[in-house]
Amino acid sequence: MAIRVNGRTFEAAPNPGQCLRTFLRELGLHGVKKGCDSGDCGACTVWLDGEPVHSCLVSAVQAERHEITTIEGLADGDNLHPMQEQFLKACAFQCGFCTAGMIMTCAGMNEEQRADLPAAMRGSLCRCTGYRAIEDALNAVTNIDEAPAAGKAVGASVGPADGRGIVTGTAQYTLDHDITGLLHLKVVRSPHAHARVLSIDTSAAKAVPGVVAVYTWEDVPDKLYDTAGHENHLVDPDDTRMLDQVARFIGQRMVAVVAESVGAAEEGCRQVAIEWQELPAVFDPSAAMQPGAPLLHEGSTLDGHLKRPASNILLEFNKSRGDVEAGFAQAHIVHEATYNTPRMAQAPLETHGSVTWIDETGVLQVRTSTQTPFLAQAKLCYLFDLHASEIRLFSKRVGGGFGSKQEVFTEDLCLLATLDTGRPVQWEFTREEEFYGAAPRHPMRVIVKLGALADGTLTAMKMDVTSNTGAYGNHGGEVLYASSNSMTWYRCNNKQYDGRAVYTNNVPSGAMRGYGAVQTTFAIECAIDELASALGIDSLEMRRRNVVVPGDDVGIERSPGDDVLGGYCLDECMELVETAMARGNGVEAPSGDDWRVGSGYAISMFESSPPTEHRSEASVTLLADSTYQVNVGTCEFGNGTTTAQAQFTATALNTTVDRVTVVHGDTAASGWDTGAFASAGLNVAGKAVALAAQALQLKIVNFASRYLGVEPNDCVLGADEVRSGKASVSLVELFAAAEDAGVTLAQARRAYGSPISNGFNVHGVRLAINTTTGDIVFLQVAHAVDAGTVINPMALRGQVEGAVVMGIGGAVTEWFQNGPRGEVLNPGLRMYRIPNFADAPKVEVYVPGTADKFGPFGAKGAGEPPIDPVAPAIANAIADATGVRFRDLPFAPPLIFAALQPTAAAQP
Amino acid sequence: MTDMLVPPAQDLFHDWRDGDTWLAGGTLIFSQPMPHLRRLRDLSDTGWQSITVSEAGLEIAATCGITELHEFKPPEHWRAGPFLRQSVEEYLASFKVWNRQTVGGNICASLPAGPMVTMGAALEAQYKLLAMDGSDRIVPAINFVTGDNTNILQPGELLRSIHLPMASLMRNYTLRRFSLTKHGRSSIYLVGTHDTKSSEILITVSAATIHPVHLRFTGLPSSEQVRKAVDQLIPAKLYFDDPNGTPAHRRHLTYVFAEQIRTELSAS
């Protein structure tokens, strides 16, 4: 049939059951993204006869009757559509994966729809921005600084280099390329929470037309490993097999089917027959620790990890200082309570996916959606006994991560199939697989006990954490370790932390923004509020009397540490938020008798580098055309670190950002980088880039001084030349001279995540809560963030807004539900509701801008932790409004109702 | 899925086979894997008039697009006229879904939160169903949906049209809806209509229950009567239990919203 797309006619024959989205992508129109395939997210939005539709819901055959426009056809040649221009100028994106669909939606709205954006924007989800910048784009607000002068990039709102590609749909993400002969991989997942495979019959699957191979536990390397990525792999337990004979949770991958098409692979999966022996299962961590509980990793050899295999305890940490019992004895008041935090899905708009092939030189190529290329490469080397020179692993632009891509979930099976078949193999997660094939936030039960004098001075702090790591231990230890940090921002000589991570037959938990911190910040910041309230002390005053100040130790244990207060502004952050809340914003509560209004605050401190080893090697090279190339291993998934790295380079080398290219996320293109997590993209990789650029500046100046015969101290490097008084040499000439002299005008530097500077977040919220329905309306949200010296004001604001809205999601809209067998009840964006445009309030962002002594250019990476104090501030506001303390997240209306009206809720 | 057929308008059931299903806008069929389906029967060429106004009321073809219904301007003297547009707006799906989805498709999906299911039930619509043997039947909307994603359609049977009687369109109405998130899927959706001549009040409970339920009162009911009707006509097992709400919360809001509707309509 003939189909008209972007004014061109394509001759192609879609399958009868094919949706327009996959059909358009097969035509090479990769600007049409997949986010959900259920009409909820809008990433695949295109126009049919000028009307926006979700192309995932449209029959490709029916679409033949219409004129189709995709993002690639929106611009008039090189002239961007006004909406593309507006998105670019507002920088209305971070990862950019939703952007093409957003632009097609916004550009296709009529006046009536424009007048009610909250309604019109349902069906257009963004996980990064918190929507403010998107609204700015719709209102033609400019947020970026066009072309800052040479050497002035740091501190300017520089837009990302990929911006134009993002708004035109041409920026490449993981699966946005065509490979001939591509095979597709799908897996059979366990329907049982705990069961042993007795037999697997793959004959019917292999007989499905198009199926090329079927792999079971018998076909994978006999190796135990862990899916999580850390510099030191020993922090994670080797408890996982690529395909196992035992299923430990509903959703565990058991059999892989590789076929010529996705449909054939799916049909192959349906034809696999597994005979099971069901085993007893346990879902609650407390029950899992009881004697006689079903054991998940019985008899395993998890050296140094499985602390008490007979209790399902993966790992325990105990830390203390002083004498807590003496501290409680000294206290005038003691508060003790239990707080529970749930699973939460990272829900990046781009699902996990990989494609693997063998290049013409025999090197294995792995193109994947990852935050940690080098760690993923190392893991694959281990699994398949490869040397690093035999495998290249890289990411293109990554469509959001939030921690979920600090794991190897798809790369290994693709590589197995490529090694076996010799052919390219791709595996793209469905949205549902993100919920049971990836790894959500660890649920925790946190018992907090605080003692204080009448004036509020803390005398003792005790925290007991039970973390539910699920069926496997990926990130279980490190998240638990990080959970103790929430005791560090209060000065108190008597502290005790006891924590344990426990195996259960649930979906394994993993890394997520606010890694271990979100859970215990909720507990501590609610508990401090409760204590303040009991003492009749103002909530922020209570904190002022107890927070760490310069000169204090910031550890729990009294041991040598590398945590430092490298730039202190917690006092200023609190004042900024308090002033903003006192000023108010004029927004009133909805009218009606059943609305109550309250305000709440919470604070948090974060480490601007990971606690375990983190290192990065970067290089900066002068090119023949007087531009610079940065090579660094970190990834770009909307975190903005490549833009910051370009700004560091441009500033150090006194050039403009458009003359800096950052090559990133590729094991073949740079030295080692541990990965983009825990703010390390700025603080570690960014520092390596800054050091390399500063070193190159010296090298260029020194070479130029020799070339010109002048003193180096008199030489000034500019964007085009090096000048010394009247003498000057262009960089083009200097480059050629250096080539002739056998000198490479390039420098590499390594950086480490030590010492670890601490930063701060303070959150204030005023909300209205409906005591009848349980509905919550945000009236004012104010947030102060300590990012050290601000490198990119717009990017920072975007990160804070996105993090705060994600925090609101975790506190209010996102309700991860599991059934009695641990099954995920709402594995999709329709029923697991990440905030949409209407759910996201305006966030007032305040930034002291106090320089950090250790960060590159005085900066602290601050994109991750603004989420930490959001949920407790909301809980404190709800308590202020209703007098009822909610100690369990989330605050979904039915749960609020159950707490506020227990009698009505209990009616049979 | 191996085939697609555009059946001729005069012989819609031509060559019906196992694994066939009807395709209108496709927004349900393409939203989830349906491996049991083998062939789609495309209704694009039926030529059915989307919306027909007559003295008897409003005739909506099953293939009428949601956007068409949204843009339809009812005669001003229809007291319940604005409700047609509101039914669409009180809807989780985006306008991009409306651009493809049909009224009949939403009804046949028969989800508790289906807004067209609510509209049909609240306005006491009559549904015309076509059977494979060439016969047809008319059923009241309130009897069409039987549970979460189930209805009375026999294999191959096709929803042809939705008739909204003039008597319903001439009633006063009010509605109460609640979703767990802003512009989210309905957790509960109640619509009350009031015939000022007969004083009959009809409260339709939907989304909170696995299928719509009518609470009908001849004359203005008291609070007590409304509460009793809720208790009698909605046994505990009828409240929907899904990730989008709890039965307890839904029952609670059913009481609250039914009483609010009673108060408001009693004053009208």
JSON list of N, CA and C in Angstrom, two decimals, chain A residues 611-634:
[
{"chain": "A", "resi": 611, "resn": "PRO", "atom": "N", "xyz": [29.74, 7.14, 48.12]},
{"chain": "A", "resi": 611, "resn": "PRO", "atom": "CA", "xyz": [30.58, 6.78, 49.26]},
{"chain": "A", "resi": 611, "resn": "PRO", "atom": "C", "xyz": [31.66, 5.75, 48.89]},
{"chain": "A", "resi": 612, "resn": "THR", "atom": "N", "xyz": [31.39, 4.93, 47.88]},
{"chain": "A", "resi": 612, "resn": "THR", "atom": "CA", "xyz": [32.43, 3.97, 47.49]},
{"chain": "A", "resi": 612, "resn": "THR", "atom": "C", "xyz": [33.27, 4.56, 46.36]},
{"chain": "A", "resi": 613, "resn": "GLU", "atom": "N", "xyz": [34.32, 3.87, 46.01]},
{"chain": "A", "resi": 613, "resn": "GLU", "atom": "CA", "xyz": [35.26, 4.39, 45.02]},
{"chain": "A", "resi": 613, "resn": "GLU", "atom": "C", "xyz": [34.56, 4.80, 43.74]},
{"chain": "A", "resi": 614, "resn": "HIS", "atom": "N", "xyz": [34.93, 5.97, 43.24]},
{"chain": "A", "resi": 614, "resn": "HIS", "atom": "CA", "xyz": [34.37, 6.45, 41.98]},
{"chain": "A", "resi": 614, "resn": "HIS", "atom": "C", "xyz": [35.46, 7.22, 41.28]},
{"chain": "A", "resi": 615, "resn": "ARG", "atom": "N", "xyz": [35.73, 6.87, 40.05]},
{"chain": "A", "resi": 615, "resn": "ARG", "atom": "CA", "xyz": [36.83, 7.54, 39.34]},
{"chain": "A", "resi": 615, "resn": "ARG", "atom": "C", "xyz": [36.48, 7.77, 37.90]},
{"chain": "A", "resi": 616, "resn": "SER", "atom": "N", "xyz": [37.12, 8.74, 37.31]},
{"chain": "A", "resi": 616, "resn": "SER", "atom": "CA", "xyz": [36.85, 9.09, 35.93]},
{"chain": "A", "resi": 616, "resn": "SER", "atom": "C", "xyz": [38.12, 9.66, 35.30]},
{"chain": "A", "resi": 617, "resn": "GLU", "atom": "N", "xyz": [38.33, 9.28, 34.07]},
{"chain": "A", "resi": 617, "resn": "GLU", "atom": "CA", "xyz": [39.47, 9.83, 33.33]},
{"chain": "A", "resi": 617, "resn": "GLU", "atom": "C", "xyz": [38.90, 10.55, 32.10]},
{"chain": "A", "resi": 618, "resn": "ALA", "atom": "N", "xyz": [39.31, 11.79, 31.93]},
{"chain": "A", "resi": 618, "resn": "ALA", "atom": "CA", "xyz": [38.81, 12.57, 30.80]},
{"chain": "A", "resi": 618, "resn": "ALA", "atom": "C", "xyz": [39.98, 13.21, 30.08]},
{"chain": "A", "resi": 619, "resn": "SER", "atom": "N", "xyz": [39.76, 13.49, 28.82]},
{"chain": "A", "resi": 619, "resn": "SER", "atom": "CA", "xyz": [40.79, 14.19, 28.07]},
{"chain": "A", "resi": 619, "resn": "SER", "atom": "C", "xyz": [40.15, 15.33, 27.30]},
{"chain": "A", "resi": 620, "resn": "VAL", "atom": "N", "xyz": [40.97, 16.35, 27.02]},
{"chain": "A", "resi": 620, "resn": "VAL", "atom": "CA", "xyz": [40.55, 17.47, 26.19]},
{"chain": "A", "resi": 620, "resn": "VAL", "atom": "C", "xyz": [41.61, 17.67, 25.13]},
{"chain": "A", "resi": 621, "resn": "THR", "atom": "N", "xyz": [41.18, 17.81, 23.89]},
{"chain": "A", "resi": 621, "resn": "THR", "atom": "CA", "xyz": [42.11, 17.89, 22.76]},
{"chain": "A", "resi": 621, "resn": "THR", "atom": "C", "xyz": [41.77, 19.10, 21.89]},
{"chain": "A", "resi": 622, "resn": "LEU", "atom": "N", "xyz": [42.81, 19.84, 21.54]},
{"chain": "A", "resi": 622, "resn": "LEU", "atom": "CA", "xyz": [42.61, 20.93, 20.57]},
{"chain": "A", "resi": 622, "resn": "LEU", "atom": "C", "xyz": [42.58, 20.32, 19.17]},
{"chain": "A", "resi": 623, "resn": "LEU", "atom": "N", "xyz": [41.60, 20.69, 18.36]},
{"chain": "A", "resi": 623, "resn": "LEU", "atom": "CA", "xyz": [41.50, 20.18, 17.00]},
{"chain": "A", "resi": 623, "resn": "LEU", "atom": "C", "xyz": [41.99, 21.23, 16.01]},
{"chain": "A", "resi": 624, "resn": "ALA", "atom": "N", "xyz": [42.14, 20.81, 14.77]},
{"chain": "A", "resi": 624, "resn": "ALA", "atom": "CA", "xyz": [42.73, 21.67, 13.74]},
{"chain": "A", "resi": 624, "resn": "ALA", "atom": "C", "xyz": [41.93, 22.95, 13.50]},
{"chain": "A", "resi": 625, "resn": "ASP", "atom": "N", "xyz": [40.63, 22.91, 13.75]},
{"chain": "A", "resi": 625, "resn": "ASP", "atom": "CA", "xyz": [39.79, 24.08, 13.44]},
{"chain": "A", "resi": 625, "resn": "ASP", "atom": "C", "xyz": [39.56, 24.96, 14.67]},
{"chain": "A", "resi": 626, "resn": "SER", "atom": "N", "xyz": [40.45, 24.91, 15.61]},
{"chain": "A", "resi": 626, "resn": "SER", "atom": "CA", "xyz": [40.41, 25.67, 16.86]},
{"chain": "A", "resi": 626, "resn": "SER", "atom": "C", "xyz": [39.17, 25.37, 17.71]},
{"chain": "A", "resi": 627, "resn": "THR", "atom": "N", "xyz": [38.67, 24.18, 17.55]},
{"chain": "A", "resi": 627, "resn": "THR", "atom": "CA", "xyz": [37.65, 23.70, 18.48]},
{"chain": "A", "resi": 627, "resn": "THR", "atom": "C", "xyz": [38.31, 22.64, 19.37]},
{"chain": "A", "resi": 628, "resn": "TYR", "atom": "N", "xyz": [37.56, 22.25, 20.39]},
{"chain": "A", "resi": 628, "resn": "TYR", "atom": "CA", "xyz": [38.10, 21.27, 21.34]},
{"chain": "A", "resi": 628, "resn": "TYR", "atom": "C", "xyz": [37.19, 20.05, 21.42]},
{"chain": "A", "resi": 629, "resn": "GLN", "atom": "N", "xyz": [37.81, 18.93, 21.63]},
{"chain": "A", "resi": 629, "resn": "GLN", "atom": "CA", "xyz": [37.02, 17.71, 21.84]},
{"chain": "A", "resi": 629, "resn": "GLN", "atom": "C", "xyz": [37.30, 17.18, 23.24]},
{"chain": "A", "resi": 630, "resn": "VAL", "atom": "N", "xyz": [36.22, 16.96, 23.96]},
{"chain": "A", "resi": 630, "resn": "VAL", "atom": "CA", "xyz": [36.31, 16.35, 25.28]},
{"chain": "A", "resi": 630, "resn": "VAL", "atom": "C", "xyz": [35.94, 14.88, 25.14]},
{"chain": "A", "resi": 631, "resn": "ASN", "atom": "N", "xyz": [36.73, 14.01, 25.70]},
{"chain": "A", "resi": 631, "resn": "ASN", "atom": "CA", "xyz": [36.37, 12.60, 25.75]},
{"chain": "A", "resi": 631, "resn": "ASN", "atom": "C", "xyz": [36.21, 12.21, 27.21]},
{"chain": "A", "resi": 632, "resn": "VAL", "atom": "N", "xyz": [35.02, 11.75, 27.53]},
{"chain": "A", "resi": 632, "resn": "VAL", "atom": "CA", "xyz": [34.73, 11.41, 28.93]},
{"chain": "A", "resi": 632, "resn": "VAL", "atom": "C", "xyz": [33.73, 10.27, 28.94]},
{"chain": "A", "resi": 633, "resn": "GLY", "atom": "N", "xyz": [33.84, 9.40, 29.91]},
{"chain": "A", "resi": 633, "resn": "GLY", "atom": "CA", "xyz": [33.05, 8.18, 29.88]},
{"chain": "A", "resi": 633, "resn": "GLY", "atom": "C", "xyz": [31.65, 8.28, 30.42]},
{"chain": "A", "resi": 634, "resn": "THR", "atom": "N", "xyz": [31.32, 9.42, 31.00]},
{"chain": "A", "resi": 634, "resn": "THR", "atom": "CA", "xyz": [30.01, 9.54, 31.63]},
{"chain": "A", "resi": 634, "resn": "THR", "atom": "C", "xyz": [28.89, 9.63, 30.59]}
]
